[in-house]
Amino acid sequence: MMSETNTRIITCAVTGSGLTPSMSPYLPITPSEIVEQAAEAAQAGAAILHLHARNPEDGRPTNDIAIWREIVPALKARTNAIINMSASLGSTAEDRLSGVLDVRPDVATVIVGSMNYGIFRKAEALKATEFKYDWEREYFFGGRSYEIVTQNTYAKIARMIDILVDQDIGIEFECYDVGDIYAVEYHVNRVGGLKRPLYVQFLTGILGGIQSNIEHLLHMKQTAEKLFGKDCHLATHGTGPDNMRAACYGALMGTHVRIGQEDNVQERPGVLFKSNAEQVRKIARLMDEFALTPSPVAEARATLGF
């Protein structure tokens, strides 16, 4: 639903898996870097910290439980911000949730729909041609880069939801397109509703999904409100150059927002953000121009039930 107050929950997506070390020396890679930047982002005003794990040797995305154990407990000791873990790596629901079930964050992300994922577009947008690690070039421009389809079947999604509900871990539903919102409705009805308020994140700007223009974002918001009414909290983010703009659109439309090094490493062409906290401060400053303020952690927890 539209936020009826002048506060907006800021999520900071700290490192992600779609951008790679060669794109920015400020992208946190090691557990200590991820923890430090996440804690600084929370101090700057982020109420939710969205986390991925990476191999500290070369920055490759991983779901290694040992690495998660270096990140989440250390971050819990540093901040009371809501910890949100990605659960996107793995061929089965159990694989994807292995780290989540081990370190038990407040909330885990469930990607609702499958999609032809144009990962190569991320490198093209940044004009990235030189890479420190061989895996990066293969990731964006190898033979399989045109073959990537995110495998989020109804069976896999249903199993993830059932596990998270059983374990009393919160759920953030990520929607790449309008049809995904209808899939959320199906899954919520299937389980007879959730214990916590419904929380839906609009992920826009990926080649293969809905783009970040205002018409599309309004359509996403109106669709969610038609299906869920006031029983849903919405958040908006874009990827690449559209990230900060999409966050502003979302804030003005009454949704919560997400920014961070996962989604975008450039403040403007040729100028890199030096930290996640810098991005949090920027969106807070932009919101302030419209008399909007970052939601404190306690308020965010009360709103979302995490």
Short mmCIF file of C-alpha atoms in Angstrom, two decimals:
data_model
loop_
_atom_site.label_atom_id
_atom_site.label_comp_id
_atom_site.label_asym_id
_atom_site.label_seq_id
_atom_site.Cartn_x
_atom_site.Cartn_y
_atom_site.Cartn_z
CA MET A 1 0.00 0.00 0.00
CA MET A 2 1.01 3.65 -0.25
CA SER A 3 2.86 4.81 2.82
CA GLU A 4 0.52 7.16 4.68
CA THR A 5 3.35 8.86 6.56
CA ASN A 6 6.30 10.95 5.41
CA THR A 7 8.79 8.17 6.23
CA ARG A 8 10.19 5.67 3.75
CA ILE A 9 12.10 2.49 4.59
CA ILE A 10 15.51 2.50 2.90
CA THR A 11 16.94 -0.87 1.94
CA CYS A 12 20.64 -0.96 1.11
CA ALA A 13 21.64 -3.81 -1.21
CA VAL A 14 25.26 -4.09 -0.19
CA THR A 15 27.07 -6.19 -2.82
CA GLY A 16 24.77 -8.39 -4.91
CA SER A 17 25.84 -10.81 -7.60
CA GLY A 18 25.19 -8.93 -10.85
CA LEU A 19 28.16 -6.56 -10.75
CA THR A 20 31.75 -7.72 -10.40
CA PRO A 21 35.02 -6.61 -8.76
CA SER A 22 36.50 -5.06 -11.90
CA MET A 23 33.59 -2.61 -12.15
CA SER A 24 34.47 -0.81 -8.93
CA PRO A 25 37.22 -1.09 -6.32
CA TYR A 26 34.57 0.01 -3.81
CA LEU A 27 32.35 -3.03 -4.32
CA PRO A 28 32.63 -5.00 -1.05
CA ILE A 29 33.86 -8.54 -1.64
CA THR A 30 35.24 -10.09 1.53
CA PRO A 31 33.09 -10.81 4.60
CA SER A 32 34.79 -8.04 6.55
CA GLU A 33 34.22 -5.53 3.73
CA ILE A 34 30.57 -6.53 3.44
CA VAL A 35 30.03 -6.23 7.20
CA GLU A 36 31.80 -2.88 7.41
CA GLN A 37 29.94 -1.30 4.50
CA ALA A 38 26.61 -2.72 5.66
CA ALA A 39 27.08 -1.38 9.19
CA GLU A 40 28.03 2.04 7.82
CA ALA A 41 24.94 2.02 5.58
CA ALA A 42 22.75 1.28 8.60
CA GLN A 43 24.35 4.13 10.50
CA ALA A 44 23.63 6.40 7.52
CA GLY A 45 19.92 5.55 7.63
CA ALA A 46 19.27 2.19 5.98
CA ALA A 47 16.73 0.21 8.01
CA ILE A 48 17.13 -2.97 5.91
CA LEU A 49 20.42 -4.51 4.76
CA HIS A 50 20.03 -6.82 1.76
CA LEU A 51 22.96 -9.23 1.59
CA HIS A 52 24.67 -11.57 -0.85
CA ALA A 53 27.86 -13.53 -0.19
CA ARG A 54 30.96 -13.64 -2.37
CA ASN A 55 34.08 -15.75 -2.59
CA PRO A 56 36.65 -13.49 -0.90
CA GLU A 57 39.40 -14.67 -3.26
CA ASP A 58 37.86 -13.47 -6.53
CA GLY A 59 34.47 -11.93 -5.76
CA ARG A 60 32.48 -14.72 -7.36
CA PRO A 61 28.89 -15.02 -5.99
CA THR A 62 28.49 -17.91 -3.56
CA ASN A 63 26.04 -19.43 -1.12
CA ASP A 64 28.78 -21.02 0.99
CA ILE A 65 27.49 -21.39 4.54
CA ALA A 66 30.97 -20.81 5.97
CA ILE A 67 31.06 -17.37 4.38
CA TRP A 68 27.56 -16.52 5.55
CA ARG A 69 28.70 -17.41 9.07
CA GLU A 70 31.40 -14.74 8.78
CA ILE A 71 28.92 -12.10 7.65
CA VAL A 72 25.57 -12.33 9.42
CA PRO A 73 26.57 -12.93 13.07
CA ALA A 74 29.18 -10.17 12.84
CA LEU A 75 26.63 -7.79 11.37
CA LYS A 76 24.03 -8.64 14.02
CA ALA A 77 26.63 -7.65 16.60
CA ARG A 78 27.16 -4.28 14.89
CA THR A 79 23.62 -3.10 14.13
CA ASN A 80 19.95 -3.63 14.90
CA ALA A 81 19.01 -3.06 11.25
CA ILE A 82 16.79 -5.66 9.58
CA ILE A 83 18.98 -8.30 7.92
CA ASN A 84 17.64 -9.54 4.59
CA MET A 85 19.47 -12.41 2.87
CA SER A 86 19.33 -13.28 -0.79
CA ALA A 87 18.23 -16.86 -1.49
CA SER A 88 18.79 -17.01 -5.24
CA LEU A 89 21.71 -19.42 -5.68
CA GLY A 90 21.01 -23.14 -5.88
CA SER A 91 19.08 -25.61 -7.99
CA THR A 92 16.57 -26.55 -5.26
CA ALA A 93 14.67 -24.64 -2.61
CA GLU A 94 16.72 -26.38 0.07
CA ASP A 95 19.98 -25.37 -1.63
CA ARG A 96 18.90 -21.76 -1.88
CA LEU A 97 17.84 -21.59 1.75
CA SER A 98 20.80 -23.48 3.23
CA GLY A 99 22.58 -20.33 4.35
CA VAL A 100 19.37 -18.66 5.49
CA LEU A 101 18.42 -21.57 7.72
CA ASP A 102 21.91 -21.70 9.20
CA VAL A 103 22.39 -18.04 10.18
CA ARG A 104 18.69 -17.06 10.43
CA PRO A 105 18.33 -13.49 9.19
CA ASP A 106 15.16 -11.50 9.82
CA VAL A 107 13.95 -11.96 6.26
CA ALA A 108 14.87 -13.83 3.07
CA THR A 109 14.17 -12.84 -0.51
CA VAL A 110 12.03 -15.04 -2.75
CA ILE A 111 12.20 -14.21 -6.47
CA VAL A 112 8.74 -14.93 -7.80
CA GLY A 113 9.09 -15.37 -11.56
CA SER A 114 11.41 -16.90 -14.15
CA MET A 115 12.99 -14.57 -16.71
CA ASN A 116 15.38 -14.38 -19.64
CA TYR A 117 18.11 -12.54 -17.76
CA GLY A 118 20.27 -10.27 -19.93
CA ILE A 119 23.23 -10.17 -17.56
CA PHE A 120 25.48 -8.93 -20.38
CA ARG A 121 23.57 -5.63 -20.38
CA LYS A 122 25.10 -4.74 -17.01
CA ALA A 123 28.61 -4.82 -18.47
CA GLU A 124 27.51 -3.01 -21.62
CA ALA A 125 25.90 -0.21 -19.58
CA LEU A 126 29.17 0.37 -17.71
CA LYS A 127 31.25 -0.04 -20.88
CA ALA A 128 33.24 -2.71 -19.04
CA THR A 129 35.85 -4.31 -21.31
CA GLU A 130 38.75 -5.12 -18.98
CA PHE A 131 38.36 -7.69 -16.22
CA LYS A 132 40.64 -8.71 -13.37
CA TYR A 133 39.31 -12.28 -13.18
CA ASP A 134 38.59 -14.67 -16.03
CA TRP A 135 35.22 -15.63 -14.57
CA GLU A 136 33.98 -12.05 -14.96
CA ARG A 137 34.39 -11.98 -18.75
CA GLU A 138 32.79 -15.40 -19.06
CA TYR A 139 29.96 -14.25 -16.77
CA PHE A 140 28.99 -11.34 -19.02
CA PHE A 141 30.16 -12.30 -22.50
CA GLY A 142 30.78 -16.06 -22.49
CA GLY A 143 28.79 -18.50 -24.55
CA ARG A 144 26.29 -19.07 -21.73
CA SER A 145 25.59 -15.37 -21.10
CA TYR A 146 22.81 -15.48 -23.72
CA GLU A 147 21.42 -18.68 -22.18
CA ILE A 148 20.62 -17.46 -18.66
CA VAL A 149 17.06 -18.06 -17.52
CA THR A 150 16.25 -17.54 -13.86
CA GLN A 151 14.65 -20.82 -12.78
CA ASN A 152 11.87 -19.86 -10.39
CA THR A 153 9.16 -22.45 -10.91
CA TYR A 154 5.90 -22.54 -8.98
CA ALA A 155 7.09 -25.69 -7.23
CA LYS A 156 10.38 -24.12 -6.15
CA ILE A 157 8.74 -20.91 -4.98
CA ALA A 158 6.05 -22.81 -3.06
CA ARG A 159 8.65 -24.96 -1.33
CA MET A 160 10.71 -21.90 -0.31
CA ILE A 161 7.64 -20.16 1.08
CA ASP A 162 6.60 -23.26 3.03
CA ILE A 163 10.06 -23.60 4.57
CA LEU A 164 10.32 -19.92 5.51
CA VAL A 165 6.82 -19.86 7.01
CA ASP A 166 7.58 -23.02 8.99
CA GLN A 167 10.85 -21.52 10.25
CA ASP A 168 9.21 -18.17 11.08
CA ILE A 169 11.58 -16.21 8.85
CA GLY A 170 10.15 -13.18 7.06
CA ILE A 171 9.70 -13.10 3.29
CA GLU A 172 10.39 -10.36 0.77
CA PHE A 173 8.85 -11.14 -2.62
CA GLU A 174 10.86 -9.79 -5.55
CA CYS A 175 8.83 -9.08 -8.69
CA TYR A 176 10.53 -8.45 -12.04
CA ASP A 177 7.29 -7.83 -13.93
CA VAL A 178 3.55 -7.34 -13.47
CA GLY A 179 2.75 -11.03 -13.88
CA ASP A 180 4.92 -11.80 -10.88
CA ILE A 181 2.54 -9.81 -8.67
CA TYR A 182 -0.29 -12.14 -9.65
CA ALA A 183 1.98 -15.07 -8.78
CA VAL A 184 2.49 -13.57 -5.32
CA GLU A 185 -1.28 -13.41 -4.90
CA TYR A 186 -1.57 -17.10 -5.83
CA HIS A 187 1.13 -18.21 -3.39
CA VAL A 188 -0.19 -16.11 -0.50
CA ASN A 189 -3.70 -17.50 -1.03
CA ARG A 190 -2.29 -21.02 -1.27
CA VAL A 191 -0.85 -20.87 2.25
CA GLY A 192 -3.89 -19.08 3.64
CA GLY A 193 -2.07 -15.81 4.19
CA LEU A 194 1.17 -14.91 5.95
CA LYS A 195 1.87 -14.25 9.63
CA ARG A 196 3.48 -10.93 8.77
CA PRO A 197 2.36 -8.08 6.52
CA LEU A 198 2.96 -8.81 2.83
CA TYR A 199 6.16 -7.16 1.54
CA VAL A 200 6.76 -6.86 -2.21
CA GLN A 201 9.84 -5.41 -3.89
CA PHE A 202 9.61 -4.15 -7.49
CA LEU A 203 12.89 -5.06 -9.18
CA THR A 204 13.08 -3.06 -12.41
CA GLY A 205 15.56 -2.29 -15.16
CA ILE A 206 16.86 -5.80 -15.91
CA LEU A 207 16.91 -6.70 -19.60
CA GLY A 208 14.17 -9.31 -19.71
CA GLY A 209 12.00 -7.72 -17.03
CA ILE A 210 9.96 -4.56 -16.72
CA GLN A 211 11.91 -1.32 -17.07
CA SER A 212 12.21 1.57 -14.63
CA ASN A 213 10.12 4.27 -16.28
CA ILE A 214 7.36 5.95 -14.33
CA GLU A 215 4.52 4.42 -16.37
CA HIS A 216 5.68 0.89 -15.60
CA LEU A 217 6.25 1.61 -11.93
CA LEU A 218 2.78 3.11 -11.58
CA HIS A 219 1.30 0.05 -13.29
CA MET A 220 3.15 -2.25 -10.88
CA LYS A 221 1.96 -0.24 -7.88
CA GLN A 222 -1.64 -0.02 -9.06
CA THR A 223 -1.72 -3.76 -9.78
CA ALA A 224 -0.43 -4.60 -6.30
CA GLU A 225 -2.91 -2.24 -4.67
CA LYS A 226 -5.77 -3.76 -6.69
CA LEU A 227 -4.82 -7.28 -5.59
CA PHE A 228 -3.82 -6.63 -1.98
CA GLY A 229 -5.28 -3.27 -0.96
CA LYS A 230 -3.81 -2.04 2.30
CA ASP A 231 -2.57 -5.51 3.21
CA CYS A 232 0.72 -5.01 1.37
CA HIS A 233 3.85 -2.90 1.72
CA LEU A 234 5.69 -2.04 -1.49
CA ALA A 235 9.27 -1.08 -2.30
CA THR A 236 10.89 0.07 -5.54
CA HIS A 237 14.34 -0.15 -7.02
CA GLY A 238 15.97 0.04 -10.41
CA THR A 239 19.27 -1.27 -11.69
CA GLY A 240 22.23 0.53 -13.23
CA PRO A 241 21.86 4.23 -14.06
CA ASP A 242 18.13 4.08 -13.29
CA ASN A 243 18.65 3.07 -9.66
CA MET A 244 18.53 6.41 -7.89
CA ARG A 245 15.86 7.76 -10.24
CA ALA A 246 13.63 4.73 -9.67
CA ALA A 247 14.08 5.09 -5.91
CA CYS A 248 12.93 8.71 -6.15
CA TYR A 249 9.92 7.70 -8.24
CA GLY A 250 9.05 5.08 -5.64
CA ALA A 251 9.44 7.45 -2.70
CA LEU A 252 7.17 10.01 -4.35
CA MET A 253 4.59 7.33 -5.24
CA GLY A 254 4.48 6.24 -1.61
CA THR A 255 6.57 3.06 -1.79
CA HIS A 256 9.69 2.27 0.16
CA VAL A 257 13.04 2.33 -1.66
CA ARG A 258 16.20 0.34 -2.31
CA ILE A 259 19.63 1.55 -3.36
CA GLY A 260 23.16 0.17 -3.01
CA GLN A 261 26.27 -1.17 -4.69
CA GLU A 262 24.41 -4.33 -5.77
CA ASP A 263 22.25 -2.28 -8.11
CA ASN A 264 24.54 0.53 -9.23
CA VAL A 265 28.14 1.56 -8.63
CA GLN A 266 28.15 4.89 -10.50
CA GLU A 267 26.93 8.19 -9.10
CA ARG A 268 27.13 9.56 -12.63
CA PRO A 269 29.02 8.43 -15.76
CA GLY A 270 32.69 8.10 -14.86
CA VAL A 271 32.17 8.80 -11.15
CA LEU A 272 31.94 5.86 -8.75
CA PHE A 273 30.14 5.72 -5.44
CA LYS A 274 32.80 5.07 -2.81
CA SER A 275 30.53 3.20 -0.40
CA ASN A 276 27.02 2.00 0.26
CA ALA A 277 26.67 4.62 2.97
CA GLU A 278 27.26 7.31 0.36
CA GLN A 279 24.27 5.99 -1.59
CA VAL A 280 22.09 5.92 1.53
CA ARG A 281 23.00 9.50 2.32
CA LYS A 282 22.20 10.56 -1.24
CA ILE A 283 18.70 9.05 -1.34
CA ALA A 284 18.01 10.47 2.13
CA ARG A 285 19.10 13.90 0.90
CA LEU A 286 16.90 13.64 -2.19
CA MET A 287 13.91 12.53 -0.10
CA ASP A 288 14.47 15.44 2.25
CA GLU A 289 13.84 17.83 -0.65
CA PHE A 290 10.27 16.49 -0.69
CA ALA A 291 9.82 16.44 3.11
CA LEU A 292 10.34 12.67 3.29
CA THR A 293 12.57 11.02 5.88
CA PRO A 294 14.20 7.60 6.33
CA SER A 295 12.20 5.25 8.53
CA PRO A 296 14.00 4.37 11.78
CA VAL A 297 14.69 0.67 12.29
CA ALA A 298 12.12 0.30 15.07
CA GLU A 299 9.42 1.81 12.88
CA ALA A 300 10.42 -0.40 9.94
CA ARG A 301 10.23 -3.51 12.13
CA ALA A 302 6.79 -2.50 13.39
CA THR A 303 5.57 -1.79 9.85
CA LEU A 304 6.82 -5.02 8.27
CA GLY A 305 6.71 -7.37 11.24
CA PHE A 306 10.36 -8.43 10.83
#
